[in-house]
Short mmCIF file of C-alpha atoms in Angstrom, two decimals:
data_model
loop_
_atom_site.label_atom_id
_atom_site.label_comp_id
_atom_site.label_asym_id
_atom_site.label_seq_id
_atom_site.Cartn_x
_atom_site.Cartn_y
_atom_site.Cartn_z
CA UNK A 1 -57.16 46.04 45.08
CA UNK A 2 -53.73 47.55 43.62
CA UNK A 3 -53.58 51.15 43.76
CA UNK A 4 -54.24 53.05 40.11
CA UNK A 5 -51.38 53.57 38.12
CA UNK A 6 -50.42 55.15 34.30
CA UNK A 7 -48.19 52.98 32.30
CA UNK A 8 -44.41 54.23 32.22
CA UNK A 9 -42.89 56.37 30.22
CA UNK A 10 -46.16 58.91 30.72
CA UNK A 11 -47.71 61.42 32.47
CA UNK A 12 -50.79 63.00 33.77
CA UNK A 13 -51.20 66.71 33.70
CA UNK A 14 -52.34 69.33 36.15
CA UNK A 15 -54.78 72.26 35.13
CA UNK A 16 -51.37 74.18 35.92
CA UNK A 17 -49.08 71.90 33.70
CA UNK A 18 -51.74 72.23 31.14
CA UNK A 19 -51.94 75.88 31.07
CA UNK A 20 -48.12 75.91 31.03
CA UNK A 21 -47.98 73.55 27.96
CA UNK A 22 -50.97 75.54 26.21
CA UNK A 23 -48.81 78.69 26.24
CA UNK A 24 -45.83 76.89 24.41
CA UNK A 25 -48.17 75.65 21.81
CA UNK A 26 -50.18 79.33 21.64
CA UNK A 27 -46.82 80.65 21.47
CA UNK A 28 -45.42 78.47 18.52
CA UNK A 29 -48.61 78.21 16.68
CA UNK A 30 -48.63 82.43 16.31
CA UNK A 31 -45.26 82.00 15.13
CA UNK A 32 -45.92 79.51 12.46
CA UNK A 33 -48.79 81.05 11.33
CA UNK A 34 -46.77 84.59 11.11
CA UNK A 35 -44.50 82.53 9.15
CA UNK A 36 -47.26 81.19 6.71
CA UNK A 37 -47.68 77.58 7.99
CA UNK A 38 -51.10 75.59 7.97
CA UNK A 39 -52.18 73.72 10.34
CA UNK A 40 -53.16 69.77 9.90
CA UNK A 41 -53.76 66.88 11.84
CA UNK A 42 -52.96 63.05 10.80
CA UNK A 43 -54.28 60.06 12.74
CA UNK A 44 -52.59 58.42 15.96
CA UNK A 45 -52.25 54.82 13.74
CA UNK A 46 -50.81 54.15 11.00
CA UNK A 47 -50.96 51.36 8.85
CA UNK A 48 -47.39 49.01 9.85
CA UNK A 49 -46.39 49.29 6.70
CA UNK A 50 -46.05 53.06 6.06
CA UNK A 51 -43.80 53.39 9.03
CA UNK A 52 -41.68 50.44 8.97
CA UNK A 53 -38.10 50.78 6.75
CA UNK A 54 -38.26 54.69 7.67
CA UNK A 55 -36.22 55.45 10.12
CA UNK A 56 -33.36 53.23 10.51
CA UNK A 57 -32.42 49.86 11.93
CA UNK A 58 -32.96 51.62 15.55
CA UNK A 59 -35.64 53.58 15.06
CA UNK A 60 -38.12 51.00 13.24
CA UNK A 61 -37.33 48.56 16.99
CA UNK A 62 -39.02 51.56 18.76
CA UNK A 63 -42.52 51.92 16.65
CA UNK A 64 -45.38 50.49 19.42
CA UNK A 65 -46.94 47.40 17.11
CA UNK A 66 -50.91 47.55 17.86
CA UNK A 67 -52.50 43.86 18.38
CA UNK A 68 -54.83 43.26 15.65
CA UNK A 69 -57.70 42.36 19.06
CA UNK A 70 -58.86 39.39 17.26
CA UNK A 71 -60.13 41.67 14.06
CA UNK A 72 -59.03 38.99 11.71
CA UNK A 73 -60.81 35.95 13.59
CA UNK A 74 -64.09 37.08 10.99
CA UNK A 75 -62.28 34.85 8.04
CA UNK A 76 -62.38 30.95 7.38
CA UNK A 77 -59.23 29.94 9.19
CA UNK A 78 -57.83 32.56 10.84
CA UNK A 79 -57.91 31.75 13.64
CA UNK A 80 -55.96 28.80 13.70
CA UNK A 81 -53.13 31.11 12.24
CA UNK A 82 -53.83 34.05 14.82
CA UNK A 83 -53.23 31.14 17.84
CA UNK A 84 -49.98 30.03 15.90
CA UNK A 85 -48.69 33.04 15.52
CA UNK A 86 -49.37 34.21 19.05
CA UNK A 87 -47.30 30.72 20.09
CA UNK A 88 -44.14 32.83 18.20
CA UNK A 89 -44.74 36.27 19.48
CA UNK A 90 -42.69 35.97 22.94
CA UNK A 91 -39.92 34.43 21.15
CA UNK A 92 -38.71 36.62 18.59
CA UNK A 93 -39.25 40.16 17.18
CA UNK A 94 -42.55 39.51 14.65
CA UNK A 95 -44.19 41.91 12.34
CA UNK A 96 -47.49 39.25 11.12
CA UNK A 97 -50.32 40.70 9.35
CA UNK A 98 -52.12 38.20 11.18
CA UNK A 99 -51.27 40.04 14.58
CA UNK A 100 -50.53 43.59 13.51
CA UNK A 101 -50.92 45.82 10.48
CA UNK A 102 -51.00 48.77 12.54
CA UNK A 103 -48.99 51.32 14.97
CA UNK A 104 -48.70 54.08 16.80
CA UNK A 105 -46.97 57.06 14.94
CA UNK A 106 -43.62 57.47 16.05
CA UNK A 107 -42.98 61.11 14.71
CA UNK A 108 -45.04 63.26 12.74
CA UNK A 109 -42.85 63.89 9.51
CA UNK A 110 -43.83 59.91 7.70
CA UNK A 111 -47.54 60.54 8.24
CA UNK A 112 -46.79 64.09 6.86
CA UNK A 113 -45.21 62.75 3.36
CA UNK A 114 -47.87 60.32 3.60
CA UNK A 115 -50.60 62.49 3.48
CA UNK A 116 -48.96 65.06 0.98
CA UNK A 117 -49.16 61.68 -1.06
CA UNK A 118 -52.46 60.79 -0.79
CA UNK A 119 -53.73 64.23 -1.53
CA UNK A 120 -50.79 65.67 -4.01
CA UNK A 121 -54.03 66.91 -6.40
CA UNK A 122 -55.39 69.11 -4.04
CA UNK A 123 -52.63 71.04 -2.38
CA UNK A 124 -50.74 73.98 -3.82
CA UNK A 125 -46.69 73.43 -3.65
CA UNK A 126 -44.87 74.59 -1.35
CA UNK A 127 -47.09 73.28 0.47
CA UNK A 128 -46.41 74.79 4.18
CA UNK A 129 -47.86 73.28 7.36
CA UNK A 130 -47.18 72.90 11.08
CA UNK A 131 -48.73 70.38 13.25
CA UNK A 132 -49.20 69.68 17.06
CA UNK A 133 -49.83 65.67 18.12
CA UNK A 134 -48.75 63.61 20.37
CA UNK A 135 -46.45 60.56 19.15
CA UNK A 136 -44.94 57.25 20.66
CA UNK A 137 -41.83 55.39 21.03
CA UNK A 138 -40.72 52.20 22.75
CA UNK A 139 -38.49 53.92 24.60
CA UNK A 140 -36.41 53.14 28.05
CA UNK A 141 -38.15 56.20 30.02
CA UNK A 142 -35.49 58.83 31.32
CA UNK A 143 -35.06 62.26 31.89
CA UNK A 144 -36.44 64.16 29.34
CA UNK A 145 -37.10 61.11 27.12
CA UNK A 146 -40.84 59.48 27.23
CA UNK A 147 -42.78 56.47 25.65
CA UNK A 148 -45.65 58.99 24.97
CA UNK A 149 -44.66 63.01 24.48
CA UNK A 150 -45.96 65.51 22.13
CA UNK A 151 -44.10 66.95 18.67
CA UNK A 152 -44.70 70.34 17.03
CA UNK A 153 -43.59 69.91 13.51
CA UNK A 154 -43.12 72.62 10.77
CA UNK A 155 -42.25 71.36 7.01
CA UNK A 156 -41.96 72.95 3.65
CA UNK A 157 -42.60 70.58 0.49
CA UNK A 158 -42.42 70.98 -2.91
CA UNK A 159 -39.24 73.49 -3.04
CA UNK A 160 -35.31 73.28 -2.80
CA UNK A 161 -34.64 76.68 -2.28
CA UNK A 162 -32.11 77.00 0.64
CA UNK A 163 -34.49 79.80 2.23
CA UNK A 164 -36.47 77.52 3.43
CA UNK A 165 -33.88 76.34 5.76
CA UNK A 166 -32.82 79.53 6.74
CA UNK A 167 -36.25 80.78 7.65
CA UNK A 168 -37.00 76.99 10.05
CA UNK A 169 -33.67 78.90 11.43
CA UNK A 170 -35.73 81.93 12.17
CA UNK A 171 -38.71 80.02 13.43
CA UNK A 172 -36.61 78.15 16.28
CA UNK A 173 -34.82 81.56 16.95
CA UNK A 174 -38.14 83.55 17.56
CA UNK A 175 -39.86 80.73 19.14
CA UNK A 176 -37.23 80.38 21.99
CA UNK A 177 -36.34 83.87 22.39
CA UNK A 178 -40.27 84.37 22.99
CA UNK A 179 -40.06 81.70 25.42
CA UNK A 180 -37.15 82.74 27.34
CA UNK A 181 -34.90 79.55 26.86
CA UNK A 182 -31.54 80.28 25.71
CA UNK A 183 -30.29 77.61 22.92
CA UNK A 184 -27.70 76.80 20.71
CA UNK A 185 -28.85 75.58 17.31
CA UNK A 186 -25.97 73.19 15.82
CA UNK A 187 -26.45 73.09 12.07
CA UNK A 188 -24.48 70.29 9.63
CA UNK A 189 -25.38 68.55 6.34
CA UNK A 190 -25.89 64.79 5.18
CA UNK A 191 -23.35 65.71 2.45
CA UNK A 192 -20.59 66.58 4.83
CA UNK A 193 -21.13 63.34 6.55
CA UNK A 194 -20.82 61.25 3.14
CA UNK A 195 -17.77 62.98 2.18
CA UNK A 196 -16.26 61.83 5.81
CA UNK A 197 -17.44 58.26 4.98
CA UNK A 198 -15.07 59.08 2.07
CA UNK A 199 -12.08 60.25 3.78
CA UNK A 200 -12.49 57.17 5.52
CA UNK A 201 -12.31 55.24 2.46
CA UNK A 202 -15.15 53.38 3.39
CA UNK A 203 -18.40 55.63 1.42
CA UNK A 204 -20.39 52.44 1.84
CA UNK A 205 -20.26 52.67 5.94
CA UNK A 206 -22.24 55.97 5.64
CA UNK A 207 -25.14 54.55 8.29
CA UNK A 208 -22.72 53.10 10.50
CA UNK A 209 -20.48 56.14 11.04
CA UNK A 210 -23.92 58.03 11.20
CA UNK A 211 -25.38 56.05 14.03
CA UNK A 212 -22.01 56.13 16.23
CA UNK A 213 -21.70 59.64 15.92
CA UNK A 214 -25.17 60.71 16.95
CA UNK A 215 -24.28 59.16 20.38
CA UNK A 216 -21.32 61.67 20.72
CA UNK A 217 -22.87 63.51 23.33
CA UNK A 218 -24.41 60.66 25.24
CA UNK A 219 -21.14 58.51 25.09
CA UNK A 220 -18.87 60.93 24.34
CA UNK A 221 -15.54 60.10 21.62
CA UNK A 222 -13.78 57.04 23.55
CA UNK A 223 -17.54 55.20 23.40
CA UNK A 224 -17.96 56.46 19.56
CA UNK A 225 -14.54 55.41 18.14
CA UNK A 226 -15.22 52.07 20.22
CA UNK A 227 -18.18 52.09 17.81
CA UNK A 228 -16.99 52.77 14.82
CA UNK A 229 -13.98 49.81 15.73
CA UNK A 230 -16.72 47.47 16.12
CA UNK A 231 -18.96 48.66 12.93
CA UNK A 232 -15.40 47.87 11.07
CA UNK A 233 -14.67 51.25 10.16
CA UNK A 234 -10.41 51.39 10.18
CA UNK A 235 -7.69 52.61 12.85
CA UNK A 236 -7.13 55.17 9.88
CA UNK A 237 -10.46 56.22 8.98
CA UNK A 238 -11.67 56.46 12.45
CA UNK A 239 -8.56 58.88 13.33
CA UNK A 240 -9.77 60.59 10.14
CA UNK A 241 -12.89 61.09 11.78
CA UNK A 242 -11.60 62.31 14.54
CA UNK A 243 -9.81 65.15 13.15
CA UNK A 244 -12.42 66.60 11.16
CA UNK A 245 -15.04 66.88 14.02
CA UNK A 246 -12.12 68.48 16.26
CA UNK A 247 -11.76 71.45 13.96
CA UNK A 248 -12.66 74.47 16.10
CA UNK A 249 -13.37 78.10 15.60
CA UNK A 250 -16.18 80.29 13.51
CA UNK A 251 -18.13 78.72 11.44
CA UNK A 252 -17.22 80.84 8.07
CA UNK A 253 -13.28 79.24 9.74
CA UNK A 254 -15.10 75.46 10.12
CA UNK A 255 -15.93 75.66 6.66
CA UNK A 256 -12.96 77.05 5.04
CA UNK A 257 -11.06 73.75 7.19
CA UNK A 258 -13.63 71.33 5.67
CA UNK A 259 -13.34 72.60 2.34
CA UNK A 260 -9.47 72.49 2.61
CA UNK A 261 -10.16 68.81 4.26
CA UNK A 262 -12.47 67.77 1.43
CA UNK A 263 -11.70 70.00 -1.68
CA UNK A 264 -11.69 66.38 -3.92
CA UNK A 265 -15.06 65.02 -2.45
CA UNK A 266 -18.04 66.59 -4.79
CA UNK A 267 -20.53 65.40 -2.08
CA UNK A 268 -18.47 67.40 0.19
CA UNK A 269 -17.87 70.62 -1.45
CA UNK A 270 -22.14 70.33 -1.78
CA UNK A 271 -22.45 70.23 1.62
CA UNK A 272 -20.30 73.23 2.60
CA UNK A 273 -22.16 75.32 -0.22
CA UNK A 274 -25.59 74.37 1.48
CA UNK A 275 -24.45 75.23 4.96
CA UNK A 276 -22.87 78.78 3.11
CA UNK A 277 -25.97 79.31 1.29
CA UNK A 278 -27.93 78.73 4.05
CA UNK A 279 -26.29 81.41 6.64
CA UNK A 280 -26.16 83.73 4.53
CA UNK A 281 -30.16 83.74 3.65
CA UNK A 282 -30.27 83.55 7.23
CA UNK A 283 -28.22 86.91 7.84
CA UNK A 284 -30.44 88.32 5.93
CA UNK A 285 -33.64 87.38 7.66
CA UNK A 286 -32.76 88.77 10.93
CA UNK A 287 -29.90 91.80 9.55
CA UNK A 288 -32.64 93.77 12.16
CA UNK A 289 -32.38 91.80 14.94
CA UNK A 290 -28.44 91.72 15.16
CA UNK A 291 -29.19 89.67 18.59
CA UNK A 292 -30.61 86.26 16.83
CA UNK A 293 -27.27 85.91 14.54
CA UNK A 294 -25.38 84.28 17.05
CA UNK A 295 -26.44 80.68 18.63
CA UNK A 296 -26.11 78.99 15.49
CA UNK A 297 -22.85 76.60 15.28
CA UNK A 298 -22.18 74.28 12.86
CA UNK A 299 -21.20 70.63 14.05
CA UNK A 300 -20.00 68.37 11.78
CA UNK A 301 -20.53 65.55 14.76
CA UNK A 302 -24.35 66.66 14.05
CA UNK A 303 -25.57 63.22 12.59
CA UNK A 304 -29.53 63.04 13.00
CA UNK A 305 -29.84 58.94 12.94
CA UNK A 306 -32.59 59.20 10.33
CA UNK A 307 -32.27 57.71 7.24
CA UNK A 308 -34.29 60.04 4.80
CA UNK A 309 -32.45 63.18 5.55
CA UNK A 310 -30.32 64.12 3.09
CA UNK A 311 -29.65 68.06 2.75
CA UNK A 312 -28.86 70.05 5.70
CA UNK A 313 -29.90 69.23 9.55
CA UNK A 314 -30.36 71.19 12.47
CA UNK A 315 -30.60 70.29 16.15
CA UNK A 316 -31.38 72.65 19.05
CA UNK A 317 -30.26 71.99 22.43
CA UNK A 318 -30.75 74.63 25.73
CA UNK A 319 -27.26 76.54 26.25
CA UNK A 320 -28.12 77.45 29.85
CA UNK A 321 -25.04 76.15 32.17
CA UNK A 322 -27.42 74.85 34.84
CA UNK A 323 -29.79 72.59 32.77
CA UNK A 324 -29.13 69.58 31.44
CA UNK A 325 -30.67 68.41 28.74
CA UNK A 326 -30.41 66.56 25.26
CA UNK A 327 -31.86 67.73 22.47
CA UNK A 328 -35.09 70.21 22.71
CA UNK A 329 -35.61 70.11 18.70
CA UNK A 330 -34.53 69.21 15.63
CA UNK A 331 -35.00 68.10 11.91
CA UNK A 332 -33.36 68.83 8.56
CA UNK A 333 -33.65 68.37 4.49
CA UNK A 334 -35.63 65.35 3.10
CA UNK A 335 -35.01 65.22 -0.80
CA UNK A 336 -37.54 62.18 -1.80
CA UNK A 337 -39.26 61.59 1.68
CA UNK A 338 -42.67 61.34 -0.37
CA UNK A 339 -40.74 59.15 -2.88
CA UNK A 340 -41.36 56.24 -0.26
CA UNK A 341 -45.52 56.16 -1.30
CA UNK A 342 -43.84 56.58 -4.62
CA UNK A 343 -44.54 60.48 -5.60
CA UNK A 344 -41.00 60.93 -6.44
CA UNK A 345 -38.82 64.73 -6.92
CA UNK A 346 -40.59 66.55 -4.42
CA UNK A 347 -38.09 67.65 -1.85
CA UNK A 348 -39.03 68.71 1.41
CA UNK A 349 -37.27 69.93 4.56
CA UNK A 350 -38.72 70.77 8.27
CA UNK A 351 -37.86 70.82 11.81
CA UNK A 352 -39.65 69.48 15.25
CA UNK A 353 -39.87 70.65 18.36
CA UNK A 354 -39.52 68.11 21.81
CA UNK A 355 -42.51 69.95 23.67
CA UNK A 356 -42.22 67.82 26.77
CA UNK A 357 -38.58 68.51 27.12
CA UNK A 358 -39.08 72.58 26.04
CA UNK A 359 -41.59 72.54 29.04
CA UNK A 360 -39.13 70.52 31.67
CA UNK A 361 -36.56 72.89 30.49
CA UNK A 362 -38.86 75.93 31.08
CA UNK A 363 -40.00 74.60 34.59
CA UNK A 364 -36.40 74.44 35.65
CA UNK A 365 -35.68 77.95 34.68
CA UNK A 366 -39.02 79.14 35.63
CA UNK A 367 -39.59 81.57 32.89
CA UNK A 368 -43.20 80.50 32.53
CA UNK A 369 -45.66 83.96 32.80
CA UNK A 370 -46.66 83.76 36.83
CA UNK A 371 -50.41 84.47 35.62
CA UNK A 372 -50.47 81.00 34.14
CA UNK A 373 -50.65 79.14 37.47
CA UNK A 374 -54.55 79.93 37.51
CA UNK A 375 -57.15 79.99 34.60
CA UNK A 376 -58.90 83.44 36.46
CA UNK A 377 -57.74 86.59 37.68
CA UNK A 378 -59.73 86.89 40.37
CA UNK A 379 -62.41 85.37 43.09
CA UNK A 380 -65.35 86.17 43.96
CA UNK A 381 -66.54 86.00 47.93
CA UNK A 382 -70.02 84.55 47.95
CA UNK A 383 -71.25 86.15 50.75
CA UNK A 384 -74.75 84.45 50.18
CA UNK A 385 -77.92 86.28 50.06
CA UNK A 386 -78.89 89.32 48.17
CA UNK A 387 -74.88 90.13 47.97
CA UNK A 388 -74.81 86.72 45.98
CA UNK A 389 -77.15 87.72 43.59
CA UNK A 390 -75.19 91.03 43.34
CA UNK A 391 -71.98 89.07 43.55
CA UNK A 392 -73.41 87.15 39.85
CA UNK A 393 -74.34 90.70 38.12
CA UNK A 394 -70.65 91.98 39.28
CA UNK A 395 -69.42 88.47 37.85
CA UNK A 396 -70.97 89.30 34.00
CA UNK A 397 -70.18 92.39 33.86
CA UNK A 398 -65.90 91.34 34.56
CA UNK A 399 -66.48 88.60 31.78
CA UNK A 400 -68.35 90.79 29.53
CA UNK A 401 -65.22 92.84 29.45
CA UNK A 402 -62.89 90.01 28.82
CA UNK A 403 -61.61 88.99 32.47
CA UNK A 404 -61.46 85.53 33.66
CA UNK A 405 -63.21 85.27 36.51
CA UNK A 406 -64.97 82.77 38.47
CA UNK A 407 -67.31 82.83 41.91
CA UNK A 408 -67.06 80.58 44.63
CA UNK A 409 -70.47 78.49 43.96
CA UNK A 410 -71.43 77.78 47.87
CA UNK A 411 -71.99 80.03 50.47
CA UNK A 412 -69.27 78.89 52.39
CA UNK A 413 -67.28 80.72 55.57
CA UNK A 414 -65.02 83.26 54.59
CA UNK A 415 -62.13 81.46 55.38
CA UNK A 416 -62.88 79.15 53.72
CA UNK A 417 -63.26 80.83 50.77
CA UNK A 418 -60.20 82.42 51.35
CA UNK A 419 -58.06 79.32 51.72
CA UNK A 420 -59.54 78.01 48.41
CA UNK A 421 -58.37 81.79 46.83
CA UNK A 422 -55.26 81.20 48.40
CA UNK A 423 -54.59 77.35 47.02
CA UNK A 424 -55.36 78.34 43.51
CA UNK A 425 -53.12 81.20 43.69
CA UNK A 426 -55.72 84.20 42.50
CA UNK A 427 -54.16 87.95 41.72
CA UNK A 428 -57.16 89.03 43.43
CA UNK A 429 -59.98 88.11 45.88
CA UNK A 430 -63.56 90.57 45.21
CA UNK A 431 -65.65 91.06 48.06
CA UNK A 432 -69.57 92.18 47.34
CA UNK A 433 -70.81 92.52 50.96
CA UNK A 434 -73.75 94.90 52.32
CA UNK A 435 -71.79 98.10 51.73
CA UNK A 436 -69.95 97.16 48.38
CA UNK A 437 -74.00 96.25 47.33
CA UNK A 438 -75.30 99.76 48.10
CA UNK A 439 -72.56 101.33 46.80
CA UNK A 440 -72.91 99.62 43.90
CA UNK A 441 -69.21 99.47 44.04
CA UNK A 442 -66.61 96.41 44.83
CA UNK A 443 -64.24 95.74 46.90
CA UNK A 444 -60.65 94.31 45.98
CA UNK A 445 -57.68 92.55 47.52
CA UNK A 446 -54.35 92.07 46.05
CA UNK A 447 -53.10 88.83 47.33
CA UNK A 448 -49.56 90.02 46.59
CA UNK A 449 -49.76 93.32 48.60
CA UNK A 450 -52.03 92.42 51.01
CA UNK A 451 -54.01 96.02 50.43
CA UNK A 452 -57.89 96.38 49.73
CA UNK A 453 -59.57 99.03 48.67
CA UNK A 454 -63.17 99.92 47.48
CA UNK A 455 -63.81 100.73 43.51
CA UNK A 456 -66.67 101.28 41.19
CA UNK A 457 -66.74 98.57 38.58
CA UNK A 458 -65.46 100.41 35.78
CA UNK A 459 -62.37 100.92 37.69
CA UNK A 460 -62.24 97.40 38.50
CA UNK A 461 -62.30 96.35 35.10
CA UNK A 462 -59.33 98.82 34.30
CA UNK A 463 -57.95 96.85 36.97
CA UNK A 464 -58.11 93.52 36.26
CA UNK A 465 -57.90 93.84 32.15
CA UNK A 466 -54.03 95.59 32.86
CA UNK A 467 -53.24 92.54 35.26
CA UNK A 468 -54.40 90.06 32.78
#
């Protein structure tokens, strides 16, 4: 018999790794609802149809088809054309009704325009919600990069005020600064990236000069310009390129070079007026917090492969020297995403964060809350007898008050018990024997000083609540 196994590309998850990953999602889910976001759920299929033709030439190869499981077999005849079209499946990419109509979402924003779609009479615009699912891509597994990994998603439809931007800018400052993972949040625009098309000379290559540059930091320039050479961009506009995403310095000095760089592109100029817009509401949003101004870079290299972005895009990456890392979160301005199910003029914009990369990236700098390695505070010693009994009234009387707290069920040796107290890492062990019984007190041990003393309940509760 072959030894269990998961498919690649995914992971099981310890009661630790779970608690870890719980606080990142308590953690964003207060800030999105501080920030006004609802909260909504779409299914894990789709039909085939509403993801296909969204997300580029690359992205559409890495949606995970589901086999229609001989569904189709009911009707006169089709079964014949189920076997014939299985006979083609190994030999070349297929998309059949016959085989499958169906797939596994591979972010959350197209099932998010979808839905605002399908129920457009019942929500009131902006429409504001955040949602927490897992999604799935076809993927080569990696570092940081899986075939199944969660998304946290927060949009905005139904306005195209520039605020909105600036305050996603404020969510994905708060929400790492609560989590203790320094980032740097690169911010560019669609628009800037037609108006280089145009300095190329070559506006219809858009997609092509898009695609090569998003691999910038995987491939760096030589393996980008090699690109663009063999997308047919020119010698010219490729050393064009090159020079605009080489301009260095602030970013109120990046966009004073573009604008000097592009002053005859009108899709250009628009671009530089979002990004202005844009930092400025976003000044104004934090002017309290003078310490979440700075991270926020714009980088005209910044492509986001997608095709329905259009407006401004943002991508957040970890800025700590020692971690390596691509991108942790991202997303940007979508000006007829819902125009795809054909509910056209309502622009949207959101961002996403990578949760299974935010955790790795946590691990590594260990900046997860110690308490989190174990559900409970403390143990208690079962000592067995009438101290058991007294050990279960002590036990409601901590949870009463709010303390997680659990008993060791068997009346086991005690070090036993205290191996098992050990392994799970408790704060604290309780011990109810004879004299902590008559007493109708309780005795504690701090695993991480070693000491014990003897306390009435109520002071064990003031214990125990400020450790929690």
């Amino acid at each position: 018999m072959s030894k269990p196994s998961i498919p690649q590309g995914t992971r099981d998850f310890s009661p630790q790794e779970v608690r870890k990953r719980q606080y990142i999602f308590d953690t964003l889910r207060q800030i999105f609802e501080l920030c006004g976001f609802q909260p909504l759920e779409t299914p894990a299929m789709e039909n085939l149809t509403t993801l296909t033709g969204k997300y580029g030439e690359e992205g559409d190869r890495l949606i995970f088809k589901v086999l229609n499981n001989g569904l189709h077999e009911k009707k006169d005849g089709d079964k014949e054309k189920l076997a014939a079209e299985w006979d083609k499946m190994l030999s070349k990419p297929y998309s059949s009704p016959i085989v499958t109509e169906r797939a596994l979402r591979y972010d959350l924003t197209i099932p998010f325009a979808r839905y605002v779609v399908m129920h457009q009479n019942d929500l009131a615009f902006p429409f504001r919600r955040y949602q927490m699912q897992p999604v799935w891509r076809a993927d080569r597994p990696q570092k940081g990069r899986y075939r199944e990994f969660w998304q946290c998603d927060a949009d905005v439809v139904g306005s195209t005020s520039l605020i909105n931007e600036a305050e996603l800018l404020y969510i994905y400052q708060a929400a790492f600064k609560k989590l203790q993972v320094p980032v740097t949040i690169k911010i560019n625009s669609r628009k800037l990236l037609a108006a280089l098309a145009e300095l190329c000379g070559m506006p219809e290559k858009m997609m092509d000069i898009t695609i090569a540059l998003d691999k910038l930091d995987k491939i760096g320039w030589i393996g980008v310009a090699k690109e663009l050479q063999e997308r047919g961009i020119s010698d010219d506009g490729i050393w064009q390129i090159e020079k605009v995403i080489n301009v260095k310095g602030t970013n109120a000095e990046k966009l004073v070079a573009f604008a000097d760089m592009m002053q005859h592109s009108e899709s250009g100029m628009a671009g530089i007026n979002e990004l202005s817009k844009t930092l400025e509401y976003y000044r104004e949003i934090v002017s309290a917090d003078k310490e979440m101004i700075s991270g926020i870079a714009i980088d005209i290299s910044l492509a986001r492969g997608l095709n329905y972005y259009t407006g401004v895009i943002v991508e957040v990456v970890c800025a700590h020297p020692d971690v390596k890392m691509g991108s942790i979160g991202g997303g940007g301005r979508y000006d007829d995403l819902t125009g795809l199910f054909g509910l056209k003029g309502l622009s949207g914009v959101g961002v996403s964060f990578g949760i299974d990369r935010i955790y790795d990236v946590m691990d590594e700098l260990k900046v997860f809350p110690a308490q989190l390695t174990t559900g409970s505070t403390a143990l208690i010693i079962n000592f067995g007898g009438e101290n058991e009994i007294y050990a279960l009234h002590i036990l409601q009387h901590l949870r009463n008050a709010g303390i997680a707290v659990e008993i060791y069920p068997d009346v086991a040796k005690f070090d036993k018990q205290m191996k098992y107290a050990n392994k799970r890492g408790f704060a604290y062990v309780l011990l109810p024997g004879d004299e902590e019984r008559e007493k109708n007190m309780i005795s504690i041990k701090d695993f991480n000083t070693g000491e014990q003393k003897m306390q009435s309940v109520e002071m064990c509760i003031k214990l125990l609540s400020v450790s929690k």
